[in-house]
């Protein structure tokens, strides 16, 4: 098509999606590592949370780097969700008449659940932020705001509730699935998998990231519930 | 081999034939001799160069005003449309498939010949020319064949430039193989998919011109009539196969590149849609049909498995390099597991009859002997009709010699394909093969410029008769298609178009209206018979008649019988045909009916042509013309001519025009493979 | 064997279609799938019912005409084309559902026949090498590494059947496009137009209404020519490079 622009194509949308997705992967890896500090006890964990806010000082104001990170994440989130919506709309429009019978032969469950998985993560995220940062809602005590105490206490209080742990674990399943396909998919989207071997490596990376991230995150809530971590 | 017998190209090596037999007496009317008034003269090696120079040029600003219709998007039509589009003509390209890329050329497997001499094994333009004329059993025109050999090298350059992925050697240079029994390696190939790769190259060039606005494609359009105005071809009537609309397309010149008519036999290796309609309609409008009975039958096809069979699949001829062909010596053994038949009870009949060539005898001999074995009752495989139609092609020895891996590497996807179709594993059970109709050398008569006897009607590729004589060498049909399409037609059509632009013809010109109404009337007729037999059932019946009597072996009695049977079939067709649905929508039964109607008429002409030609030549064996040892016997003194048939009117007799074949650069020899 | 066939019937592009059920007896396992439909069509004709329209031509697995969705799989249960699928892949008493390719970019023409001209238009938008007839250099002037040539060949075996689109949950034609882009991109001749090719083809692909690829991988599993997913990666990479180069 004459005059068509590469930057407006579905492939370009996908590239944006992959880049924002990769940014998320970087974030969740770091965040998961941070969470594991919970095993080192209340002081270490809270110090770490505080340390996050001091990063970059004195060049940057207090919480400066954190805010840069937050803005980056918000931008990535907007990009990721908007491109997800656009691609989903296109895909639905590409086949309005469905098959009476359709078999899936080669695709993984994770690849077919990306859209619902994404929505699940989004809903989770909203609650999670209310829970831990914006609202600091402590479902155990019903306290909100600063009254909820330090981050460590909030964390332990939250996961002392079995149903909160379940919510988090379900979210981690969704995240693991999303990452299983998303990791390999983003590498393919960026064009680094043009041989069978590199494709196999990208798929392996998908497994590793999914297990490490979902597993790593799940350790803390489980440990709290089982009493390994306590106040 | 550089020798040309007479460098000046004037001293003939043979004298014109005089026919003394007249087997077809009563079936045809003798006509005036035919002369190619555009035939070039002079030293054979200079003829094409001179012709290109002599042909007039068309001013680039005029080209846009010249409309060219090309029917067919195979190698011949697709390449021509792309090239003429590039040159700036206004091209309309037609095909019956849903995309130009699906033309039947896509199915060619083996390769394409070109005199590049990359192997330094003594190949040259002259040798390719010589092999092609000899392979055609001295029934082709030497000037045409020489030109074909000459432009062959350019074809490879052109295709490589387009990105056609030919096989390469480790050094990165193009690879060649030897093919079809010739002694040099001049066949370029792309695994077993050469036709596909060449056609996709031409198709992409064509689509590029569509984007550039010089070519318009009309897919799912079937040409149903030629429009002749004031003695010139000025357009076609086509049916839009989706809407059923009958459309008139007018132009300054019409090119038919509509492929071969092997499907007249019903079962053949051709695609299901291959048909004679485009050329037959032109024939009925006055274009001569040349050598219609010249058919090539390929020995290595997968045999028929039952009455449901719709087409036959070719297995590459290359298999005969390693496989040994045999049938049981005793009829009783024919339904046994071949592995249980001991060596001494097997008849390796080709090795027995032709000890020096063995399994590598030419296609026609291998085919005829296979049919002989089955006719004797020693065929193998399922009983179809009343006998078994198959012989074994056994890889057991080759597997011992090369190992299973060796065979797999060499023939991989072929053997897989065989297993998929037959359900038998060829590594364990000998393969079964049987001959099948594969290619037709006959077609519309054209002169050296590829123009038919109708002014402004050009014919290229398998649709014309020009380059292969009575038999075609392996890998040279692709060569001819692309030679015609890329290099020959674009140069010769100039001479015709230089007189243009011609006066515009209006759609209400009486001749145009007549053509259109005749198409509509014929469709109405087909729809209104409302009998009780499907077009397919007529096609099957015609095929059986043609295979039995006008196939590999033909006899006077058989052909007479066949003509009677075909005439009866035709009468029955027009009273008992059943077509459902409507004409103004997509209707595959209607499409089929129109094609079968034309095949029936063609079949009759093929039998008359075969009856007249009381000689065995090329792929065609006449029972009455054999040596004492039962081998084919040619009669140059009677038949060294092109038989060009003129339509004799509905119910009338065809008129035979003979064009003498005179050679200056080659001497005729009888072939022998004993 | 005896079969129950559920077949999509639709009179024309605008008509409402529906599944119809037919019984077919005496099917031989040596028949190809299309020959089985031929037999059904002869039966329908005899019973004054309109035969079922479906596309086919070579019946050798190479022209790419045939295109049936059989029991939810493009070209049926084997890795091959519909015309090369034989009835021995089924058994007596089977229920077989036959549908046309479903994609809005491939509108149904009649029954099981769809319009795939969108593929031609994608090729028109850049799927070629501009080499005017007669201007070609000597074929052996530029040697091409054998493994590259082989790989280019493998990608060039695409028959344009559209099974990839039919199988893809997003209705994407990325595998088809990627095969062509990869083939031409591997060859020195293909370099000058490399950027414009991918931009043009992807642009047309989107304009035709195919969906975007989310790397699901159903396409390659359905592809009768086993075009690998590599080509989609290559397509993405070429597009990225083209954007970087200012397209
Ligand atoms: C199985 C097989 C293998 C072969 N292998 C080889 C090989 O290895 N080497 C070799 O040299 N040759 C081979 N051949 C022969 C060769 O493929 C053909 O002779 C050649 O491709 C014919 O090309 P063409 O362009 O003349 O016609 P085709 O490719 O047959 O094209 C005909 C075109 O005409 C159109 N058409 C026909 N009728 C109409 C109509 N009425 N209205 C509108 N359009 C119409 C069709 O749509 C099509 O586009 C093989 C043939 C077969 C069957
Ligand atoms: C916020 C809600 C989210 C939604 C709605 C969402 C949705 C999607 C969708 C629809 C896709 C495309 C499917 C595909 O490419 O196969 C996708 C891809 C991806 N997502 Fe998400 N996602 C979300 C959050 C996340 C998060 C939190 C991460 C990482 C931690 C992430 C990582 C990825 C990656 C890596 C890809 C692959 C991109 C590609 O294929 O190129 N996503 N997402
Ligand atoms: C079991 C899993 C998780 C636990 C225990 C957890 C815990 C926490 C805690 C304690 C905080 C507050 C840190 C602070 O204020 O300094 C936090 C913040 C946050 N978490 Fe999680 N988290 C988990 C999973 C996730 C996941 C899967 C995501 C993203 C997909 C996520 C995204 C965030 C974000 C965006 C913030 C806010 C960072 C900020 O801007 O301050 N978390 N999480
Ligand atoms: S990539 Fe495969 S499935 Fe897609 S059109 Fe080509 S051959 Fe068919
Ligand atoms: S199935 Fe579809 S999503 Fe991509 S990998 Fe294949 S085109
Ligand atoms: S009919 Fe040609 S590929 Fe199936």
PDB file of N, CA and C in Angstrom, chain B residues 625-650:
ATOM      1  N   UNK B 625       2.385 -49.307 -37.948  1.00  0.00           N
ATOM      2  CA  UNK B 625       3.684 -48.805 -38.378  1.00  0.00           C
ATOM      3  C   UNK B 625       4.747 -49.182 -37.350  1.00  0.00           C
ATOM      4  N   UNK B 626       5.228 -50.438 -37.467  1.00  0.00           N
ATOM      5  CA  UNK B 626       6.267 -50.882 -36.542  1.00  0.00           C
ATOM      6  C   UNK B 626       7.305 -51.721 -37.269  1.00  0.00           C
ATOM      7  N   UNK B 627       8.478 -51.796 -36.664  1.00  0.00           N
ATOM      8  CA  UNK B 627       9.533 -52.613 -37.250  1.00  0.00           C
ATOM      9  C   UNK B 627       9.226 -54.079 -36.948  1.00  0.00           C
ATOM     10  N   UNK B 628      10.043 -54.961 -37.523  1.00  0.00           N
ATOM     11  CA  UNK B 628       9.823 -56.384 -37.277  1.00  0.00           C
ATOM     12  C   UNK B 628       9.928 -56.711 -35.792  1.00  0.00           C
ATOM     13  N   UNK B 629      10.740 -55.900 -35.086  1.00  0.00           N
ATOM     14  CA  UNK B 629      10.887 -56.175 -33.652  1.00  0.00           C
ATOM     15  C   UNK B 629       9.809 -55.487 -32.820  1.00  0.00           C
ATOM     16  N   UNK B 630       8.834 -54.907 -33.497  1.00  0.00           N
ATOM     17  CA  UNK B 630       7.744 -54.289 -32.751  1.00  0.00           C
ATOM     18  C   UNK B 630       8.072 -52.889 -32.252  1.00  0.00           C
ATOM     19  N   UNK B 631       9.087 -52.256 -32.827  1.00  0.00           N
ATOM     20  CA  UNK B 631       9.425 -50.899 -32.400  1.00  0.00           C
ATOM     21  C   UNK B 631       8.792 -49.878 -33.331  1.00  0.00           C
ATOM     22  N   UNK B 632       8.703 -48.632 -32.813  1.00  0.00           N
ATOM     23  CA  UNK B 632       8.068 -47.554 -33.567  1.00  0.00           C
ATOM     24  C   UNK B 632       8.780 -47.319 -34.897  1.00  0.00           C
ATOM     25  N   UNK B 633       7.995 -47.122 -35.912  1.00  0.00           N
ATOM     26  CA  UNK B 633       8.564 -46.869 -37.246  1.00  0.00           C
ATOM     27  C   UNK B 633       7.983 -45.570 -37.787  1.00  0.00           C
ATOM     28  N   UNK B 634       8.887 -44.622 -38.026  1.00  0.00           N
ATOM     29  CA  UNK B 634       8.472 -43.307 -38.518  1.00  0.00           C
ATOM     30  C   UNK B 634       8.454 -43.328 -40.037  1.00  0.00           C
ATOM     31  N   UNK B 635       7.635 -42.487 -40.636  1.00  0.00           N
ATOM     32  CA  UNK B 635       7.624 -42.391 -42.098  1.00  0.00           C
ATOM     33  C   UNK B 635       7.865 -40.952 -42.528  1.00  0.00           C
ATOM     34  N   UNK B 636       9.135 -40.590 -42.582  1.00  0.00           N
ATOM     35  CA  UNK B 636       9.459 -39.208 -42.952  1.00  0.00           C
ATOM     36  C   UNK B 636       8.999 -38.891 -44.373  1.00  0.00           C
ATOM     37  N   UNK B 637       9.056 -39.917 -45.223  1.00  0.00           N
ATOM     38  CA  UNK B 637       8.677 -39.678 -46.623  1.00  0.00           C
ATOM     39  C   UNK B 637       7.206 -39.280 -46.746  1.00  0.00           C
ATOM     40  N   UNK B 638       6.373 -39.748 -45.787  1.00  0.00           N
ATOM     41  CA  UNK B 638       4.945 -39.426 -45.868  1.00  0.00           C
ATOM     42  C   UNK B 638       4.493 -38.338 -44.897  1.00  0.00           C
ATOM     43  N   UNK B 639       5.156 -38.280 -43.739  1.00  0.00           N
ATOM     44  CA  UNK B 639       4.551 -37.469 -42.671  1.00  0.00           C
ATOM     45  C   UNK B 639       5.433 -36.378 -42.067  1.00  0.00           C
ATOM     46  N   UNK B 640       6.529 -36.025 -42.726  1.00  0.00           N
ATOM     47  CA  UNK B 640       7.353 -34.952 -42.156  1.00  0.00           C
ATOM     48  C   UNK B 640       6.655 -33.619 -42.413  1.00  0.00           C
ATOM     49  N   UNK B 641       5.490 -33.489 -41.830  1.00  0.00           N
ATOM     50  CA  UNK B 641       4.753 -32.240 -41.961  1.00  0.00           C
ATOM     51  C   UNK B 641       3.959 -31.962 -40.691  1.00  0.00           C
ATOM     52  N   UNK B 642       3.568 -30.714 -40.566  1.00  0.00           N
ATOM     53  CA  UNK B 642       2.687 -30.320 -39.469  1.00  0.00           C
ATOM     54  C   UNK B 642       1.265 -30.440 -39.993  1.00  0.00           C
ATOM     55  N   UNK B 643       0.413 -31.148 -39.277  1.00  0.00           N
ATOM     56  CA  UNK B 643      -0.972 -31.258 -39.700  1.00  0.00           C
ATOM     57  C   UNK B 643      -1.773 -30.157 -39.027  1.00  0.00           C
ATOM     58  N   UNK B 644      -2.178 -29.163 -39.804  1.00  0.00           N
ATOM     59  CA  UNK B 644      -2.934 -28.035 -39.245  1.00  0.00           C
ATOM     60  C   UNK B 644      -4.380 -28.143 -39.706  1.00  0.00           C
ATOM     61  N   UNK B 645      -5.259 -28.302 -38.753  1.00  0.00           N
ATOM     62  CA  UNK B 645      -6.672 -28.566 -39.069  1.00  0.00           C
ATOM     63  C   UNK B 645      -7.506 -27.308 -38.954  1.00  0.00           C
ATOM     64  N   UNK B 646      -8.287 -27.107 -39.984  1.00  0.00           N
ATOM     65  CA  UNK B 646      -9.199 -25.962 -39.985  1.00  0.00           C
ATOM     66  C   UNK B 646     -10.599 -26.465 -39.633  1.00  0.00           C
ATOM     67  N   UNK B 647     -11.316 -25.688 -38.858  1.00  0.00           N
ATOM     68  CA  UNK B 647     -12.678 -26.097 -38.468  1.00  0.00           C
ATOM     69  C   UNK B 647     -13.563 -26.124 -39.712  1.00  0.00           C
ATOM     70  N   UNK B 648     -14.304 -27.210 -39.885  1.00  0.00           N
ATOM     71  CA  UNK B 648     -15.107 -27.356 -41.100  1.00  0.00           C
ATOM     72  C   UNK B 648     -16.560 -26.984 -40.910  1.00  0.00           C
ATOM     73  N   UNK B 649     -16.859 -26.264 -39.855  1.00  0.00           N
ATOM     74  CA  UNK B 649     -18.256 -25.903 -39.625  1.00  0.00           C
ATOM     75  C   UNK B 649     -18.956 -26.985 -38.833  1.00  0.00           C
ATOM     76  N   UNK B 650     -20.069 -26.589 -38.187  1.00  0.00           N
ATOM     77  CA  UNK B 650     -20.832 -27.526 -37.369  1.00  0.00           C
ATOM     78  C   UNK B 650     -21.304 -28.679 -38.248  1.00  0.00           C
TER      79      UNK B 650
END
